[in-house]
Short mmCIF file of C-alpha atoms in Angstrom, two decimals:
data_model
loop_
_atom_site.label_atom_id
_atom_site.label_comp_id
_atom_site.label_asym_id
_atom_site.label_seq_id
_atom_site.Cartn_x
_atom_site.Cartn_y
_atom_site.Cartn_z
CA UNK A 288 70.85 -13.25 36.83
CA UNK A 289 74.01 -14.86 38.14
CA UNK A 290 72.19 -15.99 41.29
CA UNK A 291 69.39 -17.54 39.20
CA UNK A 292 71.91 -19.39 37.02
CA UNK A 293 73.77 -20.66 40.08
CA UNK A 294 70.52 -21.83 41.67
CA UNK A 295 69.52 -23.70 38.53
CA UNK A 296 72.98 -25.27 38.32
CA UNK A 297 72.75 -26.43 41.93
CA UNK A 298 69.33 -27.97 41.30
CA UNK A 299 70.57 -29.87 38.25
CA UNK A 300 73.66 -31.04 40.12
CA UNK A 301 71.54 -32.17 43.06
CA UNK A 302 69.24 -34.11 40.76
CA UNK A 303 72.21 -35.88 39.19
CA UNK A 304 73.63 -36.78 42.59
CA UNK A 305 70.26 -38.04 43.79
CA UNK A 306 69.98 -40.15 40.64
CA UNK A 307 73.41 -41.64 41.25
CA UNK A 308 72.56 -42.37 44.86
CA UNK A 309 69.31 -44.01 43.78
CA UNK A 310 71.11 -46.37 41.40
CA UNK A 311 73.77 -47.18 43.99
CA UNK A 312 71.14 -47.88 46.62
CA UNK A 313 69.00 -49.93 44.23
CA UNK A 314 71.35 -52.34 42.53
CA UNK A 315 68.41 -54.07 40.83
CA UNK A 316 67.26 -50.86 39.11
CA UNK A 317 65.93 -51.57 35.60
CA UNK A 318 66.40 -49.01 32.88
CA UNK A 319 68.77 -47.56 30.31
CA UNK A 320 72.45 -48.06 31.13
CA UNK A 321 75.81 -47.94 29.35
CA UNK A 322 77.22 -51.19 28.04
CA UNK A 323 80.95 -51.44 27.36
CA UNK A 324 82.67 -53.11 24.41
CA UNK A 325 86.48 -52.94 24.55
CA UNK A 326 88.49 -52.77 21.31
CA UNK A 327 85.40 -51.80 19.29
CA UNK A 328 83.91 -48.62 17.82
CA UNK A 329 80.76 -47.64 15.93
CA UNK A 330 81.86 -46.16 12.60
CA UNK A 331 80.11 -43.53 10.51
CA UNK A 332 77.67 -41.99 12.98
CA UNK A 333 79.77 -39.37 14.79
CA UNK A 334 77.94 -36.11 15.51
CA UNK A 335 80.55 -34.49 17.75
CA UNK A 336 84.19 -35.04 18.69
CA UNK A 337 85.75 -33.86 21.98
CA UNK A 338 89.08 -34.14 23.76
CA UNK A 339 88.53 -35.51 27.28
CA UNK A 340 90.52 -36.67 30.27
CA UNK A 341 88.70 -39.96 30.86
CA UNK A 342 85.63 -42.08 30.08
CA UNK A 343 83.52 -40.36 32.74
CA UNK A 344 83.96 -36.97 31.07
CA UNK A 345 83.09 -38.53 27.72
CA UNK A 346 79.91 -40.06 29.13
CA UNK A 347 78.94 -36.69 30.60
CA UNK A 348 79.32 -35.15 27.13
CA UNK A 349 76.89 -37.73 25.80
CA UNK A 350 74.43 -37.18 28.65
CA UNK A 351 74.42 -33.48 27.82
CA UNK A 352 73.57 -34.04 24.16
CA UNK A 353 69.98 -35.12 23.40
CA UNK A 354 71.03 -36.72 20.10
CA UNK A 355 73.79 -38.86 21.63
CA UNK A 356 73.03 -42.57 21.90
CA UNK A 357 76.54 -44.03 22.18
CA UNK A 358 80.20 -43.02 22.34
CA UNK A 359 83.59 -44.14 21.04
CA UNK A 360 86.57 -43.45 23.31
CA UNK A 361 89.92 -43.63 21.51
CA UNK A 362 93.48 -43.97 22.93
CA UNK A 363 95.08 -40.86 24.37
CA UNK A 364 98.08 -38.77 23.46
CA UNK A 365 101.30 -38.42 25.45
CA UNK A 366 99.50 -36.15 27.93
CA UNK A 367 96.77 -38.68 28.60
CA UNK A 368 94.03 -36.77 26.74
CA UNK A 369 91.61 -39.00 24.82
CA UNK A 370 89.37 -38.55 21.80
CA UNK A 371 85.65 -38.82 22.60
CA UNK A 372 83.19 -39.31 19.74
CA UNK A 373 79.45 -38.91 20.27
CA UNK A 374 77.27 -41.09 18.03
CA UNK A 375 73.59 -40.68 17.15
CA UNK A 376 73.17 -44.46 16.72
CA UNK A 377 73.94 -47.58 18.77
CA UNK A 378 75.52 -50.84 17.69
CA UNK A 379 72.12 -52.52 17.89
CA UNK A 380 70.70 -49.95 15.46
CA UNK A 381 73.65 -50.25 13.05
CA UNK A 382 75.27 -53.69 13.64
CA UNK A 383 77.07 -53.60 10.30
CA UNK A 384 78.95 -50.46 11.33
CA UNK A 385 80.25 -51.91 14.60
CA UNK A 386 83.93 -52.58 13.94
CA UNK A 387 86.91 -54.08 15.74
CA UNK A 388 89.29 -51.23 16.64
CA UNK A 389 92.19 -52.03 18.94
CA UNK A 390 92.59 -49.62 21.84
CA UNK A 391 89.18 -47.98 21.47
CA UNK A 392 86.17 -48.57 23.71
CA UNK A 393 82.51 -48.34 22.75
CA UNK A 394 79.84 -47.31 25.27
CA UNK A 395 76.21 -47.65 24.23
CA UNK A 396 72.86 -47.09 25.81
CA UNK A 397 70.90 -50.32 26.25
CA UNK A 398 67.93 -51.49 28.25
CA UNK A 399 69.16 -53.81 30.99
CA UNK A 400 67.72 -55.40 34.09
CA UNK A 401 68.69 -57.99 36.61
CA UNK A 402 65.25 -58.42 38.19
CA UNK A 403 61.59 -58.22 37.29
CA UNK A 404 60.74 -55.40 39.69
CA UNK A 405 57.05 -55.66 38.93
CA UNK A 406 56.96 -58.98 40.77
CA UNK A 407 59.86 -58.45 43.14
CA UNK A 408 61.82 -61.56 42.16
CA UNK A 409 64.15 -62.87 39.49
CA UNK A 410 62.11 -63.71 36.41
CA UNK A 411 62.30 -64.36 32.72
CA UNK A 412 61.87 -61.76 30.03
CA UNK A 413 58.86 -61.70 27.72
CA UNK A 414 60.85 -63.92 25.35
CA UNK A 415 61.32 -66.54 28.04
CA UNK A 416 64.96 -65.71 28.68
CA UNK A 417 66.57 -64.67 31.95
CA UNK A 418 67.41 -61.02 32.45
CA UNK A 419 71.10 -60.17 31.96
CA UNK A 420 73.29 -61.43 34.80
CA UNK A 421 71.03 -64.32 35.90
CA UNK A 422 70.60 -67.96 34.96
CA UNK A 423 68.89 -71.12 36.20
CA UNK A 424 65.52 -72.78 35.65
CA UNK A 425 63.76 -69.93 37.41
CA UNK A 426 66.46 -67.32 36.75
CA UNK A 427 67.33 -67.50 40.41
CA UNK A 428 71.13 -67.68 40.14
CA UNK A 429 73.37 -64.64 39.63
CA UNK A 430 76.10 -65.25 37.05
CA UNK A 431 79.55 -64.81 38.68
CA UNK A 432 81.66 -62.20 36.97
CA UNK A 433 78.86 -60.27 35.29
CA UNK A 434 78.39 -57.66 38.01
CA UNK A 435 80.37 -56.14 40.86
CA UNK A 436 77.93 -57.66 43.36
CA UNK A 437 78.68 -61.19 42.15
CA UNK A 438 82.36 -61.34 41.13
CA UNK A 439 84.19 -64.47 40.05
CA UNK A 440 87.62 -65.62 41.15
CA UNK A 441 89.28 -65.18 37.74
CA UNK A 442 88.66 -65.08 34.00
CA UNK A 443 89.49 -68.77 33.82
CA UNK A 444 86.89 -69.63 36.46
CA UNK A 445 84.22 -67.68 34.53
CA UNK A 446 85.08 -69.62 31.39
CA UNK A 447 85.16 -73.02 33.09
CA UNK A 448 81.76 -72.34 34.66
CA UNK A 449 80.32 -71.77 31.21
CA UNK A 450 79.55 -68.14 32.00
CA UNK A 451 81.61 -66.40 29.31
CA UNK A 452 79.86 -63.77 27.20
CA UNK A 453 82.89 -63.31 24.96
CA UNK A 454 85.84 -60.95 25.17
CA UNK A 455 85.22 -57.94 27.38
CA UNK A 456 84.91 -56.61 30.90
CA UNK A 457 84.11 -58.85 33.85
CA UNK A 458 84.27 -58.55 37.64
CA UNK A 459 86.65 -60.64 39.73
CA UNK A 460 87.54 -60.84 43.42
CA UNK A 461 90.62 -63.07 43.78
CA UNK A 462 90.67 -62.63 47.56
CA UNK A 463 86.93 -63.17 48.05
CA UNK A 464 86.86 -60.21 50.40
CA UNK A 465 84.22 -58.08 48.69
CA UNK A 466 86.70 -55.91 46.76
CA UNK A 467 85.51 -56.47 43.18
CA UNK A 468 87.75 -55.46 40.29
CA UNK A 469 86.56 -54.72 36.76
CA UNK A 470 89.05 -56.40 34.42
CA UNK A 471 89.42 -57.39 30.79
CA UNK A 472 89.14 -61.08 29.90
CA UNK A 473 90.03 -62.58 26.54
CA UNK A 474 87.58 -65.48 26.29
CA UNK A 475 88.26 -66.51 22.70
CA UNK A 476 91.99 -66.72 21.96
CA UNK A 477 93.41 -70.23 22.36
CA UNK A 478 90.40 -71.41 24.33
CA UNK A 479 90.00 -68.23 26.39
CA UNK A 480 90.21 -67.58 30.12
CA UNK A 481 93.01 -64.99 29.80
CA UNK A 482 93.30 -62.04 32.22
CA UNK A 483 94.93 -58.89 30.80
CA UNK A 484 97.80 -57.78 33.08
CA UNK A 485 99.80 -55.58 30.70
CA UNK A 486 98.25 -53.17 28.22
CA UNK A 487 100.29 -50.54 26.38
CA UNK A 488 98.75 -48.96 23.28
CA UNK A 489 100.23 -46.11 21.27
CA UNK A 490 97.86 -43.20 20.80
CA UNK A 491 99.99 -41.80 17.96
CA UNK A 492 103.56 -41.35 16.83
CA UNK A 493 104.59 -39.52 20.03
CA UNK A 494 105.68 -42.09 22.64
CA UNK A 495 103.96 -42.06 26.05
CA UNK A 496 105.96 -40.11 28.61
CA UNK A 497 105.35 -42.71 31.30
CA UNK A 498 103.75 -46.05 32.10
CA UNK A 499 101.43 -46.82 35.00
CA UNK A 500 103.52 -49.43 36.79
CA UNK A 501 101.07 -51.10 39.16
CA UNK A 502 102.64 -52.43 42.34
CA UNK A 503 99.59 -54.43 43.47
CA UNK A 504 97.53 -56.88 41.45
CA UNK A 505 94.50 -54.58 41.80
CA UNK A 506 96.14 -52.42 39.14
CA UNK A 507 94.81 -54.78 36.45
CA UNK A 508 91.52 -52.89 36.79
CA UNK A 509 93.19 -49.83 35.26
CA UNK A 510 93.94 -51.51 31.94
CA UNK A 511 91.87 -48.95 29.99
CA UNK A 512 94.57 -46.31 30.63
CA UNK A 513 96.47 -48.06 27.81
CA UNK A 514 99.65 -47.69 29.88
CA UNK A 515 99.11 -50.37 32.52
CA UNK A 516 101.81 -52.91 33.41
CA UNK A 517 102.15 -54.98 36.56
CA UNK A 518 105.38 -54.67 38.51
CA UNK A 519 107.21 -57.79 39.74
CA UNK A 520 105.49 -57.30 43.13
CA UNK A 521 102.11 -57.03 41.43
CA UNK A 522 102.75 -60.23 39.46
CA UNK A 523 103.86 -62.05 42.60
CA UNK A 524 100.77 -60.94 44.48
CA UNK A 525 98.46 -61.92 41.63
CA UNK A 526 99.93 -65.40 41.30
CA UNK A 527 99.51 -65.97 45.03
CA UNK A 528 95.79 -65.24 44.55
CA UNK A 529 94.84 -67.07 41.34
CA UNK A 530 97.81 -69.43 40.79
CA UNK A 531 98.15 -68.72 37.08
CA UNK A 532 100.50 -71.08 35.22
CA UNK A 533 100.60 -69.58 31.73
CA UNK A 534 101.54 -66.26 30.11
CA UNK A 535 100.61 -64.96 26.66
CA UNK A 536 102.64 -62.25 24.93
CA UNK A 537 101.13 -60.31 22.03
CA UNK A 538 102.56 -57.17 20.41
CA UNK A 539 102.29 -55.53 17.03
CA UNK A 540 103.96 -52.63 15.23
CA UNK A 541 101.95 -51.87 12.13
CA UNK A 542 104.50 -49.81 10.21
CA UNK A 543 107.12 -52.56 10.34
CA UNK A 544 104.69 -55.47 9.98
CA UNK A 545 105.91 -56.97 13.23
CA UNK A 546 103.69 -59.29 15.28
CA UNK A 547 104.94 -61.37 18.19
CA UNK A 548 102.25 -63.68 19.60
CA UNK A 549 103.13 -66.67 21.77
CA UNK A 550 101.82 -68.48 24.83
CA UNK A 551 103.78 -70.50 27.35
CA UNK A 552 102.90 -74.18 27.20
CA UNK A 553 100.82 -75.95 29.84
CA UNK A 554 103.61 -78.02 31.36
CA UNK A 555 106.52 -77.59 33.77
CA UNK A 556 108.62 -75.73 31.18
CA UNK A 557 105.85 -73.21 30.59
CA UNK A 558 105.04 -72.84 34.27
CA UNK A 559 108.72 -72.09 34.95
CA UNK A 560 108.26 -68.90 32.93
CA UNK A 561 105.22 -67.90 35.00
CA UNK A 562 107.12 -68.64 38.22
CA UNK A 563 110.11 -66.56 37.09
CA UNK A 564 108.14 -63.43 36.17
CA UNK A 565 106.06 -63.79 39.34
CA UNK A 566 109.25 -63.84 41.44
CA UNK A 567 108.82 -67.40 42.72
CA UNK A 568 112.27 -68.32 41.43
CA UNK A 569 115.44 -66.54 40.33
CA UNK A 570 116.35 -69.27 37.84
CA UNK A 571 116.17 -67.95 34.27
CA UNK A 572 113.78 -70.30 32.40
CA UNK A 573 114.78 -71.89 29.13
CA UNK A 574 113.10 -70.36 26.09
CA UNK A 575 112.98 -73.24 23.61
CA UNK A 576 110.25 -75.70 24.47
CA UNK A 577 108.55 -73.31 26.87
CA UNK A 578 106.19 -71.60 24.41
CA UNK A 579 104.10 -72.04 21.29
CA UNK A 580 103.39 -69.64 18.45
CA UNK A 581 99.81 -68.44 18.14
CA UNK A 582 97.77 -67.21 15.20
CA UNK A 583 99.21 -64.10 13.60
CA UNK A 584 102.75 -64.49 14.87
CA UNK A 585 105.21 -63.28 12.22
CA UNK A 586 108.19 -62.77 14.46
CA UNK A 587 111.82 -63.65 14.06
CA UNK A 588 111.99 -63.75 17.85
CA UNK A 589 109.72 -66.80 18.16
CA UNK A 590 111.75 -68.67 15.53
CA UNK A 591 115.17 -68.19 17.14
CA UNK A 592 114.65 -69.02 20.82
CA UNK A 593 118.21 -70.37 21.17
CA UNK A 594 119.45 -66.77 20.86
CA UNK A 595 117.30 -65.24 23.61
CA UNK A 596 118.37 -63.60 26.85
CA UNK A 597 121.32 -62.54 28.96
CA UNK A 598 122.73 -64.39 31.98
CA UNK A 599 126.06 -64.11 33.82
CA UNK A 600 127.13 -61.35 31.47
CA UNK A 601 126.56 -63.46 28.37
CA UNK A 602 123.99 -62.88 25.63
CA UNK A 603 122.30 -65.49 23.41
CA UNK A 604 121.89 -68.00 26.25
CA UNK A 605 118.51 -69.32 25.06
CA UNK A 606 116.56 -68.11 28.09
CA UNK A 607 113.77 -65.72 29.00
CA UNK A 608 114.67 -62.46 30.70
CA UNK A 609 117.60 -60.12 31.02
CA UNK A 610 120.07 -60.25 33.88
CA UNK A 611 119.45 -57.23 36.09
CA UNK A 612 115.78 -56.91 35.09
CA UNK A 613 112.80 -58.82 36.46
CA UNK A 614 110.20 -56.56 34.90
CA UNK A 615 107.95 -57.79 32.12
CA UNK A 616 108.26 -54.48 30.34
CA UNK A 617 112.05 -54.45 29.79
CA UNK A 618 113.54 -57.23 27.66
CA UNK A 619 111.38 -60.06 28.94
CA UNK A 620 112.10 -61.75 25.61
CA UNK A 621 114.83 -60.52 23.27
CA UNK A 622 117.68 -61.28 20.91
CA UNK A 623 120.40 -58.74 21.67
CA UNK A 624 120.63 -55.81 19.25
CA UNK A 625 118.02 -57.08 16.80
CA UNK A 626 114.70 -58.40 18.10
CA UNK A 627 113.28 -57.17 21.42
CA UNK A 628 110.14 -56.96 23.54
CA UNK A 629 110.40 -53.65 25.37
CA UNK A 630 108.23 -50.73 26.50
CA UNK A 631 110.36 -48.34 28.51
CA UNK A 632 109.70 -44.57 28.37
CA UNK A 633 112.80 -43.79 30.44
CA UNK A 634 115.04 -45.49 27.89
CA UNK A 635 112.80 -44.58 24.95
CA UNK A 636 112.44 -48.24 24.00
CA UNK A 637 109.29 -49.19 22.09
CA UNK A 638 110.17 -52.47 20.45
CA UNK A 639 108.21 -55.47 19.18
CA UNK A 640 110.42 -58.03 17.48
CA UNK A 641 112.62 -55.17 16.28
CA UNK A 642 115.19 -52.67 17.53
CA UNK A 643 113.45 -49.52 16.25
CA UNK A 644 111.64 -47.11 18.56
CA UNK A 645 109.21 -45.38 16.21
CA UNK A 646 105.45 -45.77 16.76
CA UNK A 647 102.20 -45.72 14.83
CA UNK A 648 98.74 -45.15 16.28
CA UNK A 649 97.38 -48.47 17.52
CA UNK A 650 100.71 -50.25 18.05
CA UNK A 651 100.25 -52.39 21.14
CA UNK A 652 101.87 -54.66 23.72
CA UNK A 653 99.64 -57.04 25.71
CA UNK A 654 100.40 -59.73 28.26
CA UNK A 655 97.75 -62.08 29.66
CA UNK A 656 97.82 -64.75 32.36
CA UNK A 657 95.75 -67.91 32.75
#
């Protein structure tokens, strides 16, 4: 009996592997695939909840359940475990139940195709529209950024080319060397074109035990860990590839009603901030005049820029940064003792325009570049 079970298991496993190899070998395969919608979830159609290690395990749970049509993957706990919800509906079937939910990711089964395989060439759909990922009069042009085979240079380049499909995952290759990275682009806030380089989201009241400090710019592809921050070396490397000139800081702590949301301005004062955090200069940039408040900002920090920073042993110098730290995640913007930006597990600092270190599920710290 054990031998029979093992044989059946090996056959199933082999079939799965062959299926994966077929899809990898046939990039223009048409059929049912998972779409991804970051910071969204389908509400009210959960048929099973599991604790999983990652999105792949969650997708396997869905594949093993005949009633599963989509999944919600929620932020993890301090041990990295994540909540996986199996749904018996998709967002297309229940559009009114598809809700914005920061930190969660929705995966749904959809019919997708990049080619009309019946004719062996790029073609329109029955409705006269190009298949997903292609454009042009005869649907002959692949859209940069929509697939790993045709990456774009950056989120900003996708936007400027008119190829944005809204906030979500895109593929970029800043070095143009064939090493595509799946990243998150904010294509709507303040005109869009923002690449997420720092993503920390609280999965509950227990603080994360560590952050994933990425030492190369390729680490931006691991944003879905909800603990991803670029190191100074990673920021320097990224700026050498895409020459970003602006930063956007956005954090929120729900329990305290704190929201800090600013962008550096598109001039020399704003670019000085980008240069500083990318390691191009050691000169602490002035705070006042270097940034603008964005929608939702309720912070004291943004209103008292003359009190920011520490330089030459002195606080309240009116500058970005903290002497002795070049990291974005420790006091990149702060008013000593009262209003801080900080995510530091080692020092147990989880602050957003405050000096408290308590957390609520969904509290977040994001930094984008453009």
